[in-house]
Tab-separated table of C-alpha atoms in Angstrom:
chain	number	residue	atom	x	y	z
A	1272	UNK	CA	30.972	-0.387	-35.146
A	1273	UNK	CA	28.239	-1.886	-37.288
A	1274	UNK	CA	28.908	-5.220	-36.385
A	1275	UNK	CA	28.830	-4.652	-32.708
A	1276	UNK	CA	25.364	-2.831	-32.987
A	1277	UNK	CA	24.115	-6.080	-34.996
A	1278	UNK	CA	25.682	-8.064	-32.403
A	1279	UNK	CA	24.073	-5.925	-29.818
A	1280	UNK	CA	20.380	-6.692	-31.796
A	1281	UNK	CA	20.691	-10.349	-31.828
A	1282	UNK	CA	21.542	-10.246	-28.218
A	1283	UNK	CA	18.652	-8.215	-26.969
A	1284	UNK	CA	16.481	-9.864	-29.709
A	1285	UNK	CA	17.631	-13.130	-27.819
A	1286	UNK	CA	17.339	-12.313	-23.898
A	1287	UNK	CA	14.024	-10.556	-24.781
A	1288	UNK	CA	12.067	-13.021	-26.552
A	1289	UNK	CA	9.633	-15.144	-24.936
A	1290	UNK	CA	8.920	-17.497	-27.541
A	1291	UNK	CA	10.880	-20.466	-25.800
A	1292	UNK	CA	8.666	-20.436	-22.624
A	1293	UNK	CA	5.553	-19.503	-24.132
A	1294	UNK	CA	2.401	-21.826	-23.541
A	1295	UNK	CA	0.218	-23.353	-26.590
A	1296	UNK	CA	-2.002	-20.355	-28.194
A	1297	UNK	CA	-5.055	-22.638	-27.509
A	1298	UNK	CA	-4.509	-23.475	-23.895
A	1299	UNK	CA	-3.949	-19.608	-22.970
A	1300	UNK	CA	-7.168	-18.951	-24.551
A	1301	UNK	CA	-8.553	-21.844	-23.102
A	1302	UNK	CA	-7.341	-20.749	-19.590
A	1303	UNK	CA	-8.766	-16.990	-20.028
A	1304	UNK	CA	-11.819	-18.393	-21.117
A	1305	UNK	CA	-12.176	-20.428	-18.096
A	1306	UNK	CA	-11.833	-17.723	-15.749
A	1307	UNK	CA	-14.644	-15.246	-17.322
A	1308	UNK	CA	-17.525	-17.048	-16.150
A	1309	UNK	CA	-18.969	-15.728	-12.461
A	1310	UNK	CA	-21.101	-18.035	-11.135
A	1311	UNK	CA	-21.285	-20.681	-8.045
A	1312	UNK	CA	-17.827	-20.890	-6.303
A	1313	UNK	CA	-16.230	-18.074	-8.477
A	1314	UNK	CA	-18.788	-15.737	-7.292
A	1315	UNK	CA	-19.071	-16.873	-3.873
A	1316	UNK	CA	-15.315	-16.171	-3.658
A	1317	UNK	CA	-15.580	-12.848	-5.031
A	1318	UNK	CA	-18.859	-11.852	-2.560
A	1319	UNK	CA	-16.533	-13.115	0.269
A	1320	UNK	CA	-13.571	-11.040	-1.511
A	1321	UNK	CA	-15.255	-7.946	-1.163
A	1322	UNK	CA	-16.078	-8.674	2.545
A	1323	UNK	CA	-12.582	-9.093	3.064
A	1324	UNK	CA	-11.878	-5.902	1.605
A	1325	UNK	CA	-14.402	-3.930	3.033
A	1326	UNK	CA	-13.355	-5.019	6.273
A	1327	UNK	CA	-9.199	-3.884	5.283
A	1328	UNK	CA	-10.955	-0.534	4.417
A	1329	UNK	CA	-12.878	0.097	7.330
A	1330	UNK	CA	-9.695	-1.060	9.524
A	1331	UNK	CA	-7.129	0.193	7.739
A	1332	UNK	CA	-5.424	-2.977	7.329
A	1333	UNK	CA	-3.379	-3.056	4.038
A	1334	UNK	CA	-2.221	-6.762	4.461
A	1335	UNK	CA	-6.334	-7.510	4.968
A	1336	UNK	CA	-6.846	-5.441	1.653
A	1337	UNK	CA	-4.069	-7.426	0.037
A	1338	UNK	CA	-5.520	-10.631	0.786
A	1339	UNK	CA	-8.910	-9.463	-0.535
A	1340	UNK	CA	-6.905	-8.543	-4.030
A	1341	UNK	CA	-5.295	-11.862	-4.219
A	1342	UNK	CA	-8.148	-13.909	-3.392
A	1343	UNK	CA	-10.805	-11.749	-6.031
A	1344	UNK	CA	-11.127	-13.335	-9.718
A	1345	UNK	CA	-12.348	-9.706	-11.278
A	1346	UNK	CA	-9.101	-9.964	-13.551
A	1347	UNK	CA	-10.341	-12.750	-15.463
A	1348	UNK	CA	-13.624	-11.608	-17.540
A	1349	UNK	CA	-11.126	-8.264	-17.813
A	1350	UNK	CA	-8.961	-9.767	-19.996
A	1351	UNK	CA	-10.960	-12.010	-21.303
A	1352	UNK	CA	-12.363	-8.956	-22.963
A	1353	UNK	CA	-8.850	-7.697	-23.761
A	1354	UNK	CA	-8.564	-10.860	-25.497
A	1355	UNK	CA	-11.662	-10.883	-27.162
A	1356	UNK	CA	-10.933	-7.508	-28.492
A	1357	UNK	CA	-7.357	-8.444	-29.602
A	1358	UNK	CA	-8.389	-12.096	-31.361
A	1359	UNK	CA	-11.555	-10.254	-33.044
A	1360	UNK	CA	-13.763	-12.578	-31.119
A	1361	UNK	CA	-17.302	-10.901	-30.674
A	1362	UNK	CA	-18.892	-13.528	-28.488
A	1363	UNK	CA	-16.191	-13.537	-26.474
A	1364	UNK	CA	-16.351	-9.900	-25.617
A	1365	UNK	CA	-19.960	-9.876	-25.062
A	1366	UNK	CA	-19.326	-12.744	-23.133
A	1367	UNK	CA	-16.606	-11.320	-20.829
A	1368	UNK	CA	-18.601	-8.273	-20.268
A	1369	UNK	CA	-21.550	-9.593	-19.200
A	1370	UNK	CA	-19.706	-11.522	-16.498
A	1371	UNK	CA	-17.706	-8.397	-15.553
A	1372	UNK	CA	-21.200	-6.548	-15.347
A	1373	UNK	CA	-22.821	-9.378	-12.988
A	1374	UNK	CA	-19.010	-9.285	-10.490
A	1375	UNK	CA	-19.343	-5.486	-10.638
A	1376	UNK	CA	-22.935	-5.481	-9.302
A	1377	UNK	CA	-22.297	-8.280	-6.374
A	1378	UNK	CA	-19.433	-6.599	-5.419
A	1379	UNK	CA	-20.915	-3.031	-4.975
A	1380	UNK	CA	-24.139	-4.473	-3.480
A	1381	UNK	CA	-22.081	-6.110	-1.023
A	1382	UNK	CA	-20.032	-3.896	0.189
A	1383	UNK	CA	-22.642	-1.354	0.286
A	1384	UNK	CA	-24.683	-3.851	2.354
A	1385	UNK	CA	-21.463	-4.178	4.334
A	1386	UNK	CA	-21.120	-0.261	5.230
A	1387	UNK	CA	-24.489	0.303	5.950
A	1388	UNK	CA	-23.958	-2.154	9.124
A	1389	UNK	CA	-20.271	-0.344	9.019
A	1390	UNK	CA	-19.692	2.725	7.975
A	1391	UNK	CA	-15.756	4.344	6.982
A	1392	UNK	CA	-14.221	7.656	7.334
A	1393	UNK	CA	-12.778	8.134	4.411
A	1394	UNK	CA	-11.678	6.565	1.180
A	1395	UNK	CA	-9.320	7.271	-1.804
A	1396	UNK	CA	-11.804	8.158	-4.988
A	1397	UNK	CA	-9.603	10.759	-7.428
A	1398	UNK	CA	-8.239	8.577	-9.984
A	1399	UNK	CA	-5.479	10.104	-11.982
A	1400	UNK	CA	-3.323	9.223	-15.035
A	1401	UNK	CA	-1.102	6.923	-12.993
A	1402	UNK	CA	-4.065	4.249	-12.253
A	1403	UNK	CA	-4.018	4.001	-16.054
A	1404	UNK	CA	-0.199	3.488	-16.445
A	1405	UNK	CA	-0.376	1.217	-13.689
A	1406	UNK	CA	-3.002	-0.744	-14.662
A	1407	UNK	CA	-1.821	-0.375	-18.584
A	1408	UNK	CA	1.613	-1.934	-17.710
A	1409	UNK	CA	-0.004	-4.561	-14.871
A	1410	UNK	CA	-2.350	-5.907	-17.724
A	1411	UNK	CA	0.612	-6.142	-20.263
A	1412	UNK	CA	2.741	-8.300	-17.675
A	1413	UNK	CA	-0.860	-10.232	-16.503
A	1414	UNK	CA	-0.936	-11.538	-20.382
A	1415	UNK	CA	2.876	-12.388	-20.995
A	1416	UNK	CA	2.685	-14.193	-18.086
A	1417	UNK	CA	-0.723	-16.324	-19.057
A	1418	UNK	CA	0.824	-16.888	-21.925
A	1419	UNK	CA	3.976	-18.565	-21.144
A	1420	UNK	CA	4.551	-21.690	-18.860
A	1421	UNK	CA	6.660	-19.736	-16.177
A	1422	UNK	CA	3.578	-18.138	-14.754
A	1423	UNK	CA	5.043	-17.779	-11.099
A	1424	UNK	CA	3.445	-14.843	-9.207
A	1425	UNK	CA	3.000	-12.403	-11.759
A	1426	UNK	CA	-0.954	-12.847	-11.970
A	1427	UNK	CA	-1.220	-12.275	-8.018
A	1428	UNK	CA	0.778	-9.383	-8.419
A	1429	UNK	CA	-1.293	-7.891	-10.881
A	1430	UNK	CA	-4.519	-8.440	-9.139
A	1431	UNK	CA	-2.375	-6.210	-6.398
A	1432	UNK	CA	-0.678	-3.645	-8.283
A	1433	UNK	CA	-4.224	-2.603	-10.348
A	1434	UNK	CA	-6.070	-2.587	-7.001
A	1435	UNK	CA	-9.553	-3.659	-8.540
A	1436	UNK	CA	-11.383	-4.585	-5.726
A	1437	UNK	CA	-11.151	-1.858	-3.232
A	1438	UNK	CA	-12.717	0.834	-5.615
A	1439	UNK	CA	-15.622	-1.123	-5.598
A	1440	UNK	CA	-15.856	-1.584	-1.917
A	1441	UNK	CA	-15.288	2.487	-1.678
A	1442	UNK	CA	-18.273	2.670	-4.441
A	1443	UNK	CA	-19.866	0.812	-2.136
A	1444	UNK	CA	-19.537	3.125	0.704
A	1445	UNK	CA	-20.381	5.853	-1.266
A	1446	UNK	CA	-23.997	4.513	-1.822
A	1447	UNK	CA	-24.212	3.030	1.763
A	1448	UNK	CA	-23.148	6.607	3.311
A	1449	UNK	CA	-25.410	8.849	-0.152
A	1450	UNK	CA	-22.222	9.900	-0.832
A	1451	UNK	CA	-22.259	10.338	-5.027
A	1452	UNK	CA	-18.732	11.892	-5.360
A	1453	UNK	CA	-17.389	8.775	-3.347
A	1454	UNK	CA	-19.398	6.520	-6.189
A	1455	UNK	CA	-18.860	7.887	-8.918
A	1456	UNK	CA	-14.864	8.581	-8.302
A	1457	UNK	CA	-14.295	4.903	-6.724
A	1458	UNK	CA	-16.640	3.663	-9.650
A	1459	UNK	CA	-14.116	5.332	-12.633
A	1460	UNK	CA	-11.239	4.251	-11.227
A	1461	UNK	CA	-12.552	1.009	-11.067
A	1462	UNK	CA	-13.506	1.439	-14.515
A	1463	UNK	CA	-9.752	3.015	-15.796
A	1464	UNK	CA	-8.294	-0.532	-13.951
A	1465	UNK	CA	-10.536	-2.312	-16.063
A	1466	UNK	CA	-10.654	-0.631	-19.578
A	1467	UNK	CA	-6.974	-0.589	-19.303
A	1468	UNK	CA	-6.193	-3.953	-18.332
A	1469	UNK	CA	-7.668	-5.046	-21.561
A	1470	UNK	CA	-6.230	-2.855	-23.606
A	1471	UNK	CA	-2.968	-4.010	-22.451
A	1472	UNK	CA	-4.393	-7.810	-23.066
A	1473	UNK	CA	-5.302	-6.594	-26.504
A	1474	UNK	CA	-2.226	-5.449	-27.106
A	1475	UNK	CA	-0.122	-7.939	-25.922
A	1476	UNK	CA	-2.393	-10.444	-28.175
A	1477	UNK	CA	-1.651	-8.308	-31.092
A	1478	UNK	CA	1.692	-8.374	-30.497
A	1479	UNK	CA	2.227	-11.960	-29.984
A	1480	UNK	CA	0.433	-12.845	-33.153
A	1481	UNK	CA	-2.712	-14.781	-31.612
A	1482	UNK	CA	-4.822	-16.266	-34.514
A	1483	UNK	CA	-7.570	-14.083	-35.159
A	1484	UNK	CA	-11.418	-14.513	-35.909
A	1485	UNK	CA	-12.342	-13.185	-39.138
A	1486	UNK	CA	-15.368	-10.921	-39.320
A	1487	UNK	CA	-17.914	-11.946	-41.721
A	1488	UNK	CA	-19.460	-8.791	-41.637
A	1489	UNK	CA	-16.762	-5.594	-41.701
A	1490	UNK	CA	-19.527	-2.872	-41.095
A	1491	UNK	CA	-19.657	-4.880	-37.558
A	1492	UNK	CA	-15.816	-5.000	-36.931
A	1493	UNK	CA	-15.757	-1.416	-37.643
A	1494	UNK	CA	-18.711	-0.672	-35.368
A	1495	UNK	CA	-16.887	-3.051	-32.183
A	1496	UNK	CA	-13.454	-1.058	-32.641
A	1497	UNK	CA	-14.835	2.462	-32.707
A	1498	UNK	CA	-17.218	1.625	-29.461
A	1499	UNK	CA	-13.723	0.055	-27.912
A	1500	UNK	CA	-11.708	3.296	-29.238
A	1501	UNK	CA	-14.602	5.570	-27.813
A	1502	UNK	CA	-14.651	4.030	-24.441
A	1503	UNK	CA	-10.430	3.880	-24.358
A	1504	UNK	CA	-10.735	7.498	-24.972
A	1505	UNK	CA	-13.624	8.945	-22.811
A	1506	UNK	CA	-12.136	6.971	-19.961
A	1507	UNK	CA	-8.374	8.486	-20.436
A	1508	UNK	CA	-9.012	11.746	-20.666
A	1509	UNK	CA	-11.109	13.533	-17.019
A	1510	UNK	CA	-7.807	11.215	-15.704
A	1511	UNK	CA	-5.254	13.171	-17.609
A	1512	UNK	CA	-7.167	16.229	-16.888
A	1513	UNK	CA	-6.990	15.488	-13.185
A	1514	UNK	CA	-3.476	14.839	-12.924
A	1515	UNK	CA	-2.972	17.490	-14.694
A	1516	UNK	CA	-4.075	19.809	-12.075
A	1517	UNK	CA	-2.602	17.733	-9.465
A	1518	UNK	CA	0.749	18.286	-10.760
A	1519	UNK	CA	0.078	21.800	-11.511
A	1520	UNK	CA	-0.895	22.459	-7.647
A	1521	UNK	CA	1.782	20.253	-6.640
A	1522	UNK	CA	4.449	22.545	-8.400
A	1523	UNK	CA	2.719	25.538	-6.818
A	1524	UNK	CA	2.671	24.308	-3.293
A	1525	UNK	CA	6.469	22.985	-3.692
A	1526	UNK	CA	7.529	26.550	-5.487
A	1527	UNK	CA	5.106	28.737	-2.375
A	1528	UNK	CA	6.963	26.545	0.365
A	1529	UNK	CA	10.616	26.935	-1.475
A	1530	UNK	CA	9.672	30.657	-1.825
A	1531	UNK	CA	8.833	31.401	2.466
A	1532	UNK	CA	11.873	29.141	3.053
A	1533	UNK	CA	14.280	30.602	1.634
A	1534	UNK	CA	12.664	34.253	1.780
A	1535	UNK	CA	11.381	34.630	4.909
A	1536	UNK	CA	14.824	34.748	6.985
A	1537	UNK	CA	14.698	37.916	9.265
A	1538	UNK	CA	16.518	38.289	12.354
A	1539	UNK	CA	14.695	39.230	14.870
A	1540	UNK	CA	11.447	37.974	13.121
A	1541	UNK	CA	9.668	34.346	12.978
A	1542	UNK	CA	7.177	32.623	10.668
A	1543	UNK	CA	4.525	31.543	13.162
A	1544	UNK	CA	1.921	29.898	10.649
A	1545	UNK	CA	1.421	29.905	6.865
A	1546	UNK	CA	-1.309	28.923	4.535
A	1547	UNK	CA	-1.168	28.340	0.875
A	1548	UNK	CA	-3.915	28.166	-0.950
A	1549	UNK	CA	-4.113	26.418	-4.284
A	1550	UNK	CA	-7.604	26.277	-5.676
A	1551	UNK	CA	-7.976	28.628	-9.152
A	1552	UNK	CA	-9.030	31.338	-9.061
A	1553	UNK	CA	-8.100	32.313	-5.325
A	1554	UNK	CA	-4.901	31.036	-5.190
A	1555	UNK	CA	-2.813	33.181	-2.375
A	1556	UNK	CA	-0.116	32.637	-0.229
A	1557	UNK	CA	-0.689	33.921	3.679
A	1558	UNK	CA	2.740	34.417	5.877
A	1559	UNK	CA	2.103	35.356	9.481
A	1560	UNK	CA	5.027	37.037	11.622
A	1561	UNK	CA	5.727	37.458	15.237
A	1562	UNK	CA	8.540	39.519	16.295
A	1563	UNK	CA	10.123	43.163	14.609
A	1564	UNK	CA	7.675	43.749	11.894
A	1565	UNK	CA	9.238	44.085	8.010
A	1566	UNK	CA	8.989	46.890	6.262
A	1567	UNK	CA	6.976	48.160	3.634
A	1568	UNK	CA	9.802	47.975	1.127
A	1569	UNK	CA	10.740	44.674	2.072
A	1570	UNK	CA	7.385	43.397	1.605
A	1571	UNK	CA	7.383	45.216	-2.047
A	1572	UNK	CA	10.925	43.203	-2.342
A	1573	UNK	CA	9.143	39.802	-1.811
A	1574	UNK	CA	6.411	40.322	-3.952
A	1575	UNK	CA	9.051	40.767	-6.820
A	1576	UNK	CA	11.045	37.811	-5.743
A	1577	UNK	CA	7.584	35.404	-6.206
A	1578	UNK	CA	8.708	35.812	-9.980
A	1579	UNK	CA	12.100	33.699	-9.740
A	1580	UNK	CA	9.686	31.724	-7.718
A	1581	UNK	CA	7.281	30.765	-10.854
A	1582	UNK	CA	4.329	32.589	-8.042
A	1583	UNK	CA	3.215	34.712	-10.814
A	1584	UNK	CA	-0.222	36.751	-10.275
A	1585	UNK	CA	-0.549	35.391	-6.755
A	1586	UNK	CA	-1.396	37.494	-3.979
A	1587	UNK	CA	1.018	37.913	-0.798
A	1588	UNK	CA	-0.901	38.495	2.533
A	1589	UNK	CA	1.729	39.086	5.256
A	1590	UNK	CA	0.193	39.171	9.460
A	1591	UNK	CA	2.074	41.104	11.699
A	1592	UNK	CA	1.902	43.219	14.337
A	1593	UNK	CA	2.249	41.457	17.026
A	1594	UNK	CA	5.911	43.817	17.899
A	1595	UNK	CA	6.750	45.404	21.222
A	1596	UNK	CA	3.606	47.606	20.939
A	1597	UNK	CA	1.522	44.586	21.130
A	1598	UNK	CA	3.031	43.483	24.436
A	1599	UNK	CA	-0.531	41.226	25.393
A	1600	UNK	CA	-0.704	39.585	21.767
A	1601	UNK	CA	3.062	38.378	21.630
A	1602	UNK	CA	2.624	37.070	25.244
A	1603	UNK	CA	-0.513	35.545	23.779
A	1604	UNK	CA	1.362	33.342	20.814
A	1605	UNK	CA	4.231	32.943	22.948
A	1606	UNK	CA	1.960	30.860	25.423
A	1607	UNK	CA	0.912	28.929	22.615
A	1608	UNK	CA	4.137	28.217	21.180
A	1609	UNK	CA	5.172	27.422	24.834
A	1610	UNK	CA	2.413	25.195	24.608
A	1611	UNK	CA	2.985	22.957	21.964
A	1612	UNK	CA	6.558	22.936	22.886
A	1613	UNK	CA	5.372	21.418	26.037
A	1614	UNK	CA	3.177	18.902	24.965
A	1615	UNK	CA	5.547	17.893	22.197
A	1616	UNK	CA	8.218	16.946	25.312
A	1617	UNK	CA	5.296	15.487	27.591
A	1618	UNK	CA	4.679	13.210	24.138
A	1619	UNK	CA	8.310	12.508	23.912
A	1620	UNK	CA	8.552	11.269	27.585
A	1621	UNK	CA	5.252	9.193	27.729
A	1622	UNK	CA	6.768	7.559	24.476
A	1623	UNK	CA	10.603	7.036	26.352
A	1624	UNK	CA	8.742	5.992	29.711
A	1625	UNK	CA	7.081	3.027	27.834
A	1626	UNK	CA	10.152	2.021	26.360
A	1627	UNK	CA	11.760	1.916	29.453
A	1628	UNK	CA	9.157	-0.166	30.660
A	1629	UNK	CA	9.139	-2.861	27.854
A	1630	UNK	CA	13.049	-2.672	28.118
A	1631	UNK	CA	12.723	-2.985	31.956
A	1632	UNK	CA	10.650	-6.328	31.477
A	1633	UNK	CA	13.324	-7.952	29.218
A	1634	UNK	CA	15.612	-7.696	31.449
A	1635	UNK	CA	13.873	-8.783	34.561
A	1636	UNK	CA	13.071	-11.997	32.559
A	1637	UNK	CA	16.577	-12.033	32.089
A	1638	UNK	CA	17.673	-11.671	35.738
A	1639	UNK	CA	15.329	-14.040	36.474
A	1640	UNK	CA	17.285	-17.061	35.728
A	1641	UNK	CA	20.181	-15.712	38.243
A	1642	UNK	CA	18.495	-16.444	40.689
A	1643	UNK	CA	15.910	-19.428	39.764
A	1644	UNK	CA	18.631	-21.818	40.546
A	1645	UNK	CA	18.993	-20.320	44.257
A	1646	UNK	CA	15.255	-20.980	44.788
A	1647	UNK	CA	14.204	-24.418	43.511
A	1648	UNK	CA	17.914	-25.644	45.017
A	1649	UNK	CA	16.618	-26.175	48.468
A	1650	UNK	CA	13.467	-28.388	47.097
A	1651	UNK	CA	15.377	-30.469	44.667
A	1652	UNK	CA	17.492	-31.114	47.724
A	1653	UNK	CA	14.633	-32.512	49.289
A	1654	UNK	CA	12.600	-34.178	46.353
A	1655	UNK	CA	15.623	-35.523	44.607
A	1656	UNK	CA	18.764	-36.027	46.570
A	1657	UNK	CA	20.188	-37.774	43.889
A	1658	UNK	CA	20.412	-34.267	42.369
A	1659	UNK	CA	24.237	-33.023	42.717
A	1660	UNK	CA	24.671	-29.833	40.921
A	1661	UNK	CA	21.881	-27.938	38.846
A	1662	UNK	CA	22.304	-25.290	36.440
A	1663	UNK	CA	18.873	-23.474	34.449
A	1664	UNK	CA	18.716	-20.919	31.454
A	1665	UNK	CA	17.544	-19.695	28.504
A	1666	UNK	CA	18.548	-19.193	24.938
A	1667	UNK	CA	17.806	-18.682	21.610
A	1668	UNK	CA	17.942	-21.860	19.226
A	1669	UNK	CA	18.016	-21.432	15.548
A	1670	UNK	CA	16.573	-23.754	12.808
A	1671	UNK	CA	19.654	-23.697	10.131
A	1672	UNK	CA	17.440	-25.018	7.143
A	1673	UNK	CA	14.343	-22.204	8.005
A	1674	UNK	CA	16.122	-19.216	9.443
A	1675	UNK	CA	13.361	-19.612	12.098
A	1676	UNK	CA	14.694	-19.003	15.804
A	1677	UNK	CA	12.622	-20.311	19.273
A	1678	UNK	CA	13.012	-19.833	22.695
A	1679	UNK	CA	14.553	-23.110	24.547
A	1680	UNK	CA	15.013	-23.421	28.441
A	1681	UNK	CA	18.034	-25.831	29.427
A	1682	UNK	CA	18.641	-27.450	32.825
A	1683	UNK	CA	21.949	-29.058	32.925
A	1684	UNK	CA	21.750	-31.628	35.775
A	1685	UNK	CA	24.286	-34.137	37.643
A	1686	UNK	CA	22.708	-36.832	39.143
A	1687	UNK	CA	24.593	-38.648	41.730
A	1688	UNK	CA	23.305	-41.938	41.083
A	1689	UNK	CA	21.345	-42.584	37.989
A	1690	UNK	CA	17.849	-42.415	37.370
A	1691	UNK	CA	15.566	-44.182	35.661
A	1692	UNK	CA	13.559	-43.023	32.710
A	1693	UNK	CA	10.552	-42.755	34.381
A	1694	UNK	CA	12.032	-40.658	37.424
A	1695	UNK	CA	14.214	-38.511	34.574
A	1696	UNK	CA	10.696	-37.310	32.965
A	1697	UNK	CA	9.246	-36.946	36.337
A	1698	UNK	CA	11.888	-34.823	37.497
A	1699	UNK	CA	11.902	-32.956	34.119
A	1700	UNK	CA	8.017	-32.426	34.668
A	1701	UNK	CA	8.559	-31.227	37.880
A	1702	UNK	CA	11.105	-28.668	37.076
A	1703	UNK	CA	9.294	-27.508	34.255
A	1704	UNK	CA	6.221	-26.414	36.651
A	1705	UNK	CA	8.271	-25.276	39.237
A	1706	UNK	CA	9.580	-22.716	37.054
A	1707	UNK	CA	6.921	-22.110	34.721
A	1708	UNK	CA	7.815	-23.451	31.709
A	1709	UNK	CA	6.046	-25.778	29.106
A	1710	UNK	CA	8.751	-26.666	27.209
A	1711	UNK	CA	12.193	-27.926	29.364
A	1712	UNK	CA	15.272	-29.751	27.563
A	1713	UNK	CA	17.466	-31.483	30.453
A	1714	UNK	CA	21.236	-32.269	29.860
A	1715	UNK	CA	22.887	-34.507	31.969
A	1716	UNK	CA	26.579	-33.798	32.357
């Protein structure tokens, strides 16, 4: 059993080590150094970045917001300071941040130029402790991949999967509109991406043994890790505090709906609405009824149920009264419910009427070439009596080495005498136009 655990080891030890792809120390260090510096075409392309993804925002256009991520360099002074951090390399740091500093400030002024000409709606701002796992684990896999030879996509997907730029295009908004809470929210998320991206650098560093830079003075290496400790920390924690309550109002909105689910099953009553609310302290759960109304006992029965429910301490309001003694309001609510169940159906036809439509066009395009040949036969007859038989359609040609499929119109033609090239192509042209085509392949049989 021992032996197949060792075994085991070396295997994993072997499948899991990168040391056979991985890249010079220098030139990775060499390559992150490159990319800190913003100025002249790397800040151009970041000024035209944030465009881009101002523009995806105020469209709601995820691929355009993609393309903005791919095309922004804001990951490399990020892990350049990662870097810096990891190889003890002050200048570096203080390098990387200044540069981080001056691509932060273009990029909020110009997408907060950009949505004063154009304002949004609305914009995501509430980080939570998943933007730091994502952008802990999307740094760690930015610097394995820098660091090896088989960089591939990983870098691009990164720049994706941390999302840096569009927090700064929704800071943006939030000045452009005087909208704080939008700043400040878009503005620490953008700041979680970046603190732990290069933590992640710094820790992959550390772990793959980069040479360091001794300190000459220690008082000064203490004073750079507890100011890079400090900020790790003060930017972790409001996120885990957020999600915190997120997932406890999640659970309480999942356990409330559960609870008038599988509760609320009377027969000759209905649940006509419900509202849950989930801010502290007012948290209460509102049931309204149409139909036979429920006794008092059985609303003293549900109350005690909301404990197997986890619903402890929160207050059941139940609506009724709209029974057989309130003749006008049940007509009322059964109007509306009549209502929506008409517009519903007049949403479902106007939906199957345009299918119809588009399904209708297909296959009078289709159709079309039944009877093509019926109509130009009489001119050919006339135009090109060499013409003995003529046959027209359309199919589907596809490229075997692409996977990419066109559209291709065929006549297949028997010419009594032959042609010459010259009269071919002309009646090829001819054919073409008369049937409104661009593109026409003709087969001779």
């Amino acid at each position: 059993m021992m032996i197949l655990l060792q075994r085991f080891r070396v295997y994993l030890r072997q499948i899991l080590d990168p040391s056979d792809e991985q890249e010079r120390e220098e030139d990775t260090v060499e390559a992150i150094r490159k990319g800190i510096v913003f100025r002249g075409t790397n800040l151009w392309v970041l000024i035209f970045a944030t465009f881009i993804a101002s523009l995806g925002l105020n469209t709601n256009s995820t691929a355009v917001i993609i393309g903005a991520m791919l095309i922004s360099p804001l990951m490399g002074p990020i892990m350049g300071i990662g870097l810096g951090v990891g190889i003890n390399d002050f200048e570096l740091i203080k390098k990387a941040f200044r540069n981080l500093l001056i691509a932060t400030i273009f990029s909020v002024l110009t997408s907060t130029l950009y949505f004063l000409l154009s304002p949004l709606n609305e914009a995501r701002t509430t980080p939570t402790i998943y933007d730091v796992l994502i952008a802990f684990f999307g740094g760690m896999a930015g610097i394995v991949a820098s660091s090896t030879k088989l960089k591939g996509n990983v870098i691009p997907g990164v720049a994706i999967a941390t999302a840096l730029m569009p927090p700064l295009c929704t800071a943006g908004f939030g000045l452009a509109s005087g909208n704080l809470s939008y700043f400040f929210g878009a503005f620490y998320l953008f700041t979680i991406n970046s603190v732990f991206i290069a933590v992640a650098t710094t820790l992959g560093v550390r772990l793959m043994h980069f040479s360091k830079k001794k300190f000459m003075d220690k008082e000064r290496e203490k004073k750079v890790h507890r100011i890079v400790y400090s900020i790790i920390f003060l930017t972790m924690v409001p996120s885990v505090y957020i999600t915190y309550n997120m997932v406890k109002t999640n659970i309480f909105e999942t356990n409330a709906s559960r609870f008038i689910k599988n509760e609320f099953n009377f027969p000759n009553t209905l649940v006509v609405d419900r509202y849950v609310k989930t801010e502290n302290p007012e948290r209460r759960i509102e049931v309204s009824l149409i139909g036979k109304e429920i006794s008092e006992e059985v609303i003293v029965s549900l109350k005690e149920k909301m404990l197997h429910y986890g619903l402890h301490d929160v207050p059941l309001v139940i609506h009724q009264g709209f029974g057989k003694e309130d003749t006008e309001m049940q007509n009322d609510v059964s109007n509306m419910l009549l209502q929506d169940y008409y517009m519903q159906n007049k949403q479902r036809i106007a939906s199957q009427e345009e299918e119809i439509s588009v399904l209708r066009e297909r296959l009078n395009s289709y159709l079309l070439y039944d009877t093509i040949g019926h109509q130009v036969t009489p001119e050919v007859k006339i135009l090109y009596p060499s013409v003995k038989s003529l046959a027209i359609s359309r199919v589907i040609r596809n490229q075997v080495d692409s996977l990419h499929a066109d559209t291709l119109h065929i006549a297949i033609v028997a010419f009594g005498q032959k042609l010459s090239d010259v009269e071919e192509e002309k009646f090829s042209a001819w054919l073409a136009a008369r049937i409104g085509v661009k593109n026409l392949k003709l087969i001779k049989e």
